[in-house]
PDB file of N, CA and C in Angstrom:
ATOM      1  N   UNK A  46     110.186  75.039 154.923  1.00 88.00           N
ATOM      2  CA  UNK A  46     108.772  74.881 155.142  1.00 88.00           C
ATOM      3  C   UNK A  46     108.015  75.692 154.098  1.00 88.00           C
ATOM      4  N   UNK A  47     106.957  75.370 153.992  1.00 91.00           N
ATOM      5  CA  UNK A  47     106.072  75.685 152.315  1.00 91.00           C
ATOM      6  C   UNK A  47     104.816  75.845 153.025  1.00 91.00           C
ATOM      7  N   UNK A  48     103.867  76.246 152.568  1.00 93.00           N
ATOM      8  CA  UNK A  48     102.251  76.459 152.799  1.00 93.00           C
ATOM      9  C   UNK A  48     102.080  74.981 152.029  1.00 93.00           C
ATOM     10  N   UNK A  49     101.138  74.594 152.647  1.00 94.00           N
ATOM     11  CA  UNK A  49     100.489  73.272 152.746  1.00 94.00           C
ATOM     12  C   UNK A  49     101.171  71.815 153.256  1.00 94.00           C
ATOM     13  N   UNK A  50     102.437  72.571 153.974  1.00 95.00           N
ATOM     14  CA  UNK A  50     102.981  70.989 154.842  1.00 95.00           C
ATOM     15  C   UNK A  50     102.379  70.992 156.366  1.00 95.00           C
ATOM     16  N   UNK A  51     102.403  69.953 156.747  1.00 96.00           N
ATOM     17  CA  UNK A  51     102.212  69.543 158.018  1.00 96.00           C
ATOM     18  C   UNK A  51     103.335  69.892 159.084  1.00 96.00           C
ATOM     19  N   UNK A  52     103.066  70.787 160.055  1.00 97.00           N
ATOM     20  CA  UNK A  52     104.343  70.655 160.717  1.00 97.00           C
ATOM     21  C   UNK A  52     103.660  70.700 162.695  1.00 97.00           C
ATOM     22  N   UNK A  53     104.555  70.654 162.877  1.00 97.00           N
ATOM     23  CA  UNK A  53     104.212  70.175 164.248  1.00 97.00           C
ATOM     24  C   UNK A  53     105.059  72.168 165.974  1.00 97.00           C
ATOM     25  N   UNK A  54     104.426  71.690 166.333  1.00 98.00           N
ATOM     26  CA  UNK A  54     105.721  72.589 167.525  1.00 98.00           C
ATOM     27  C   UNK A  54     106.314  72.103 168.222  1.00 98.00           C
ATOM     28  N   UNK A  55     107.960  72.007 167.880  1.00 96.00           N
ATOM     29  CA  UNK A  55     109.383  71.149 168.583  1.00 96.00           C
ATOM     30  C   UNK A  55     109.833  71.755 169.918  1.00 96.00           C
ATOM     31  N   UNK A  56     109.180  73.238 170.171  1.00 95.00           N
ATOM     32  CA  UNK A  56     109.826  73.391 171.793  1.00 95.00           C
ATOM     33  C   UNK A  56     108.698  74.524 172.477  1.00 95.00           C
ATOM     34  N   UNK A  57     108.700  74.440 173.969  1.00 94.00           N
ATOM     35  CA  UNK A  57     108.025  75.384 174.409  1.00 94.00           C
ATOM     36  C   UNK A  57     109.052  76.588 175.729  1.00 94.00           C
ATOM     37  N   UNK A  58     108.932  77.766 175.385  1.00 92.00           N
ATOM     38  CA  UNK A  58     109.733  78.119 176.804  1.00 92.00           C
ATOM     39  C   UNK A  58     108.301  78.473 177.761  1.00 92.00           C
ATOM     40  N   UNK A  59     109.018  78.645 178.680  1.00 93.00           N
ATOM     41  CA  UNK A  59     108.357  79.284 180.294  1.00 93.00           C
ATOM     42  C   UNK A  59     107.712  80.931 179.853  1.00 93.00           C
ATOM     43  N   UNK A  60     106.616  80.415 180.076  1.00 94.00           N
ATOM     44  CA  UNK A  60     105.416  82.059 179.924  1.00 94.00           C
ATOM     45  C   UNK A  60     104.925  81.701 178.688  1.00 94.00           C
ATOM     46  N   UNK A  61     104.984  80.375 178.112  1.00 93.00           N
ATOM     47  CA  UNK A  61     104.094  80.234 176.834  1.00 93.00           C
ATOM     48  C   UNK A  61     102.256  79.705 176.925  1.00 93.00           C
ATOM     49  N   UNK A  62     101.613  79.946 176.333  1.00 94.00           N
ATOM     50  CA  UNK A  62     100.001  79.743 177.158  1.00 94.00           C
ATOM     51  C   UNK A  62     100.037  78.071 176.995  1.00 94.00           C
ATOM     52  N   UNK A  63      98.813  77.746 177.692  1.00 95.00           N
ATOM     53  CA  UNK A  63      98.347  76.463 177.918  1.00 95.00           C
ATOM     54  C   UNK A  63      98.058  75.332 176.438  1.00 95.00           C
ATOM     55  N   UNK A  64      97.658  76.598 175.833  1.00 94.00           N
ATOM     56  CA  UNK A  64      97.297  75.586 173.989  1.00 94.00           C
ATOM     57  C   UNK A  64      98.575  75.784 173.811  1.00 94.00           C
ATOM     58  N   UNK A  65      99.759  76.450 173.729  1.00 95.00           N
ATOM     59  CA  UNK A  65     100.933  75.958 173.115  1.00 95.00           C
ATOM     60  C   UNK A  65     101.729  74.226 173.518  1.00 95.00           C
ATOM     61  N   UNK A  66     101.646  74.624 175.152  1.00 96.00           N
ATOM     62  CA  UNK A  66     102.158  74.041 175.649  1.00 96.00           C
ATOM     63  C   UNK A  66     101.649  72.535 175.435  1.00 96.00           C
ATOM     64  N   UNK A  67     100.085  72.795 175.337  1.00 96.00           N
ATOM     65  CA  UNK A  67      99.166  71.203 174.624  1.00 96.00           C
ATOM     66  C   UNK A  67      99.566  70.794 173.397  1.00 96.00           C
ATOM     67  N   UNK A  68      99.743  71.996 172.705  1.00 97.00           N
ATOM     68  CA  UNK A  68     100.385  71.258 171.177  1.00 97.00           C
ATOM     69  C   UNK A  68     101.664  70.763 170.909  1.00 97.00           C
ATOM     70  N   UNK A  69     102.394  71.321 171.680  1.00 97.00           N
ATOM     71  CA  UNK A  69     103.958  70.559 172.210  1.00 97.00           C
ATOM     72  C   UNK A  69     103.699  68.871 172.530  1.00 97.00           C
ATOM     73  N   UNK A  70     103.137  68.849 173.546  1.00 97.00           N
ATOM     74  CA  UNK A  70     102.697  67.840 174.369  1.00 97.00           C
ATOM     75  C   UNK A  70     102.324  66.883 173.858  1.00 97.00           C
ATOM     76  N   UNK A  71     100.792  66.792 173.361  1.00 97.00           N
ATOM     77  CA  UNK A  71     100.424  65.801 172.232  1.00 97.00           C
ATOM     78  C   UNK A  71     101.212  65.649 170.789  1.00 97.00           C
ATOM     79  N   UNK A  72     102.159  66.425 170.474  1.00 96.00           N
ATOM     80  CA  UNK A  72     102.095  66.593 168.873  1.00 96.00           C
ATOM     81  C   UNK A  72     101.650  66.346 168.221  1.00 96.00           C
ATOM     82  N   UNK A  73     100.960  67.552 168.144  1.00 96.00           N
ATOM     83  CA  UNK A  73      99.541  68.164 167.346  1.00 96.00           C
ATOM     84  C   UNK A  73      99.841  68.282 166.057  1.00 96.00           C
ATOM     85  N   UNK A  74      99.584  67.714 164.948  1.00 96.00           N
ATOM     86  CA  UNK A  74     100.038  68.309 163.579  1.00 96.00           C
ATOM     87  C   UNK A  74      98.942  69.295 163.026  1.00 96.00           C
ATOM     88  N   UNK A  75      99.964  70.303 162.633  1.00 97.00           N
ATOM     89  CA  UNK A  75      98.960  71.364 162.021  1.00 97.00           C
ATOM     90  C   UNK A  75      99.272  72.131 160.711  1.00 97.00           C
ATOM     91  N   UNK A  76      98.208  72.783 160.306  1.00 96.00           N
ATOM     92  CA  UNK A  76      98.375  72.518 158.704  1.00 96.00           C
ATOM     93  C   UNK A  76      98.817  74.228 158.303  1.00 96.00           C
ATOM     94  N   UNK A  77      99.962  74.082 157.657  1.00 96.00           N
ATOM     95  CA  UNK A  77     100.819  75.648 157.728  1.00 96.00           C
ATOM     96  C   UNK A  77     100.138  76.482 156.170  1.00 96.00           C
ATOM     97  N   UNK A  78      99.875  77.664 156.628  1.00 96.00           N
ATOM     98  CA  UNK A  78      98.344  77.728 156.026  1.00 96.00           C
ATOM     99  C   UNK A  78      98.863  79.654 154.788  1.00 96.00           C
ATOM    100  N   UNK A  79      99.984  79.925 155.691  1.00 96.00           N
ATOM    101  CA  UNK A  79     100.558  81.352 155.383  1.00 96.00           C
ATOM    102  C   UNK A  79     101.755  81.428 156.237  1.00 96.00           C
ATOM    103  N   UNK A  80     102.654  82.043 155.618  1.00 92.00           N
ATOM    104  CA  UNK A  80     104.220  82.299 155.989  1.00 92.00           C
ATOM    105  C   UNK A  80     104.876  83.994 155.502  1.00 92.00           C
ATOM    106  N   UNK A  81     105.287  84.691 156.584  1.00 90.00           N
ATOM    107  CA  UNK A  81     105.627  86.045 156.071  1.00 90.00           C
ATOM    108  C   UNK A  81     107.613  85.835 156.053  1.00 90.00           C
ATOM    109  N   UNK A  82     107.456  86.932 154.304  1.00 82.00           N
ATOM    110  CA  UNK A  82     108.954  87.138 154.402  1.00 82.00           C
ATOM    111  C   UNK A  82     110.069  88.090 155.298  1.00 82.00           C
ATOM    112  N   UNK A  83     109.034  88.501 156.336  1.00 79.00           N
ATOM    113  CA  UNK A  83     109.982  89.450 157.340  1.00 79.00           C
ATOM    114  C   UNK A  83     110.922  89.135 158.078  1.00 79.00           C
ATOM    115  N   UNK A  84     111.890  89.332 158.181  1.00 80.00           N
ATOM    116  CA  UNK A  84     112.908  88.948 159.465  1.00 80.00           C
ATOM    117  C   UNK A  84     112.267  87.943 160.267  1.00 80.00           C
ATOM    118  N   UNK A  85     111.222  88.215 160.810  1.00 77.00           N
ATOM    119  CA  UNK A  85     110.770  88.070 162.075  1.00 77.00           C
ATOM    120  C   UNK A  85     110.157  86.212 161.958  1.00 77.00           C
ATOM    121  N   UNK A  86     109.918  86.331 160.485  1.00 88.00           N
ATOM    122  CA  UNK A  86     109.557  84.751 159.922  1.00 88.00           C
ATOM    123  C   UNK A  86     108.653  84.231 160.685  1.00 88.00           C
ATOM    124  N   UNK A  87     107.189  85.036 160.391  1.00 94.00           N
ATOM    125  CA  UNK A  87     106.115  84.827 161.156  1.00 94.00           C
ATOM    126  C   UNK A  87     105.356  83.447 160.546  1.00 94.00           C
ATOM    127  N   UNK A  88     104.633  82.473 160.851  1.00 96.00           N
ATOM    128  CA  UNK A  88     104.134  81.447 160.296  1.00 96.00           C
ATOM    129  C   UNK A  88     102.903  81.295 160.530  1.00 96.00           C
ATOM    130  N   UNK A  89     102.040  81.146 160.052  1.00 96.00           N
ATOM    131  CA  UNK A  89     100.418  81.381 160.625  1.00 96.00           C
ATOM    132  C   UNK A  89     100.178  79.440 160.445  1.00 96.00           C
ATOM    133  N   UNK A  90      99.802  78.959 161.572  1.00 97.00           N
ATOM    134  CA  UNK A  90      99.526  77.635 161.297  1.00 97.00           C
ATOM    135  C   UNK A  90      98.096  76.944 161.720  1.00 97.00           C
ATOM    136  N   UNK A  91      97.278  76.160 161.313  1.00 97.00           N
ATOM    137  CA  UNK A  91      95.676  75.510 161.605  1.00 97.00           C
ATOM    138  C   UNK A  91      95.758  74.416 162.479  1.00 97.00           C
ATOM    139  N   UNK A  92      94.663  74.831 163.076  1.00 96.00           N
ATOM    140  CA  UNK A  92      94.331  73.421 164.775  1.00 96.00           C
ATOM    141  C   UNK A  92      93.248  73.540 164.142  1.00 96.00           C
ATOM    142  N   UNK A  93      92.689  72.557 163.782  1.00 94.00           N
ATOM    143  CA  UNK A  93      90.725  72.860 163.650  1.00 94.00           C
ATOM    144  C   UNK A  93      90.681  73.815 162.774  1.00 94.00           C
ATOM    145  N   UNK A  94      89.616  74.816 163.507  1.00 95.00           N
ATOM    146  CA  UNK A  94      89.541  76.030 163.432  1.00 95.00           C
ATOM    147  C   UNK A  94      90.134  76.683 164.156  1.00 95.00           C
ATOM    148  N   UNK A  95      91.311  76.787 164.642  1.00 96.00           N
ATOM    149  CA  UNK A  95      92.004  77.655 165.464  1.00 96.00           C
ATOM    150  C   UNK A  95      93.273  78.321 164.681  1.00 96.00           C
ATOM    151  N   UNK A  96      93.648  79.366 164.769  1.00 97.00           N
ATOM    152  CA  UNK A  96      94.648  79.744 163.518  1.00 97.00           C
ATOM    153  C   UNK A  96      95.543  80.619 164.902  1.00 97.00           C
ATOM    154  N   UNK A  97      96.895  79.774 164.546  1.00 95.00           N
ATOM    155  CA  UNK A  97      97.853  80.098 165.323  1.00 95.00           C
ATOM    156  C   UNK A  97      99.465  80.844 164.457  1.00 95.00           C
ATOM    157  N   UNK A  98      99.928  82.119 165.047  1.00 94.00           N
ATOM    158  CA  UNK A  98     100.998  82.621 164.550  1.00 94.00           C
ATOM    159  C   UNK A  98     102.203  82.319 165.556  1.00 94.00           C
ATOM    160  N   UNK A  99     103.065  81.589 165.197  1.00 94.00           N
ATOM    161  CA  UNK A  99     104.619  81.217 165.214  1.00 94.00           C
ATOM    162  C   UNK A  99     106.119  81.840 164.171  1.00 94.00           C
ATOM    163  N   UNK A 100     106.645  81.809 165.373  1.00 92.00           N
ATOM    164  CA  UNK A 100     108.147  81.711 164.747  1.00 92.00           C
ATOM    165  C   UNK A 100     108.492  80.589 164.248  1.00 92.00           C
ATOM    166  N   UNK A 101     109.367  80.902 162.782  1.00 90.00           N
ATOM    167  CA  UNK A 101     109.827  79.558 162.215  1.00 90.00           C
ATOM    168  C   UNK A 101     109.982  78.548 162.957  1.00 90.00           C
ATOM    169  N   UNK A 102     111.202  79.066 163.943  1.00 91.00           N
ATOM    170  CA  UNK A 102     112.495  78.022 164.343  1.00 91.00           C
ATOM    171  C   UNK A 102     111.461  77.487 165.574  1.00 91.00           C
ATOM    172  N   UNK A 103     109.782  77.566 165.629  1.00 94.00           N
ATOM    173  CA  UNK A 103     109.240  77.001 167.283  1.00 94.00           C
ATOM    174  C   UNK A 103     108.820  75.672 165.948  1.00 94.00           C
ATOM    175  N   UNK A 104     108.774  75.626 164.634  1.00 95.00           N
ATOM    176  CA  UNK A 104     108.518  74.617 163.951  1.00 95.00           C
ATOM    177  C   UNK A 104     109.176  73.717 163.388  1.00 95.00           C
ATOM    178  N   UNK A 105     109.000  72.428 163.538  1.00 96.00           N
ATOM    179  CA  UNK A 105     109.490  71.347 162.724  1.00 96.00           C
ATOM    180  C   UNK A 105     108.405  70.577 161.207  1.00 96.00           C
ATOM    181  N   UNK A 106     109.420  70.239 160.319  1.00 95.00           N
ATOM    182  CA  UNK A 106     107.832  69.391 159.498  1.00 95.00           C
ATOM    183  C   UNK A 106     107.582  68.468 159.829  1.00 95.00           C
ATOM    184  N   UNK A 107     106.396  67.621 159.388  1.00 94.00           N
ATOM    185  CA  UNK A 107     106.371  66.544 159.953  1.00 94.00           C
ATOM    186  C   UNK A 107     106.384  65.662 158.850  1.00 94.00           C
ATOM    187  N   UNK A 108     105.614  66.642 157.461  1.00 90.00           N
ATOM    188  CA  UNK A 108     105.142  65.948 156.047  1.00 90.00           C
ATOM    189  C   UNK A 108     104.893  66.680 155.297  1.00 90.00           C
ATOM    190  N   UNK A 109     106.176  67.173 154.138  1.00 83.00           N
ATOM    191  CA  UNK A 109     105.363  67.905 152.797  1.00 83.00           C
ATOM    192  C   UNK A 109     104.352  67.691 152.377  1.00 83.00           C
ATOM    193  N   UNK A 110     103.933  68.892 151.753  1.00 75.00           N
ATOM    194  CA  UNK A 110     102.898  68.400 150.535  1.00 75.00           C
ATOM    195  C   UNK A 110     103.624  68.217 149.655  1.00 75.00           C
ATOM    196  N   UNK A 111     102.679  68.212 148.693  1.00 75.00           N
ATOM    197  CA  UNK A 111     103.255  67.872 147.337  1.00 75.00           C
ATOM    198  C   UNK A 111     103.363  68.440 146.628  1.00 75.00           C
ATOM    199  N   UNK A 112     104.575  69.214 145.899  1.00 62.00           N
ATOM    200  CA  UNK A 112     105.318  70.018 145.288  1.00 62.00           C
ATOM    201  C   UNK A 112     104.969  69.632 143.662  1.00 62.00           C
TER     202      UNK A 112
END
C-alpha cells in the first residue's frame, strides 16, 4: 500500500466504534493519505473530511494510484 491508493477496511473485531463498523459494512473506499514506518504500521486514511488511523493488516486496496 502507497499514499494515494484507494483502500477499503477488510475486517472488524468486537469493541470497534460504530463508523468503523459502517465502513466495513458499506465498503467505504477511502483515500490513504499518510503511512508510518513503525512496527506498529500506523495508516492514516480519508472519509470526506474525516481522517481515520488504522493498522495495516485492518486494510485491503481496492485501486492504486498511479505510480
Amino acid at each position: 500500500m502507497q499514499v494515494g491508493d484507494l483502500v477499503r477496511v477488510k475486517n472488524t473485531t468486537t469493541g470497534d466504534s460504530s463508523n468503523m463498523v459502517r465502513l466495513y459494512r458499506e465498503r467505504v473506499p477511502l483515500l490513504l493519505i499518510s503511512k508510518s514506518d513503525t512496527p506498529s504500521r500506523l495508516y492514516t486514511v480519508l472519509d470526506g473530511s474525516t481522517q481515520y488511523q488504522l493498522i495495516s493488516w485492518r486494510l485491503e486496496v481496492v485501486n492504486h494510484a498511479n505510480r
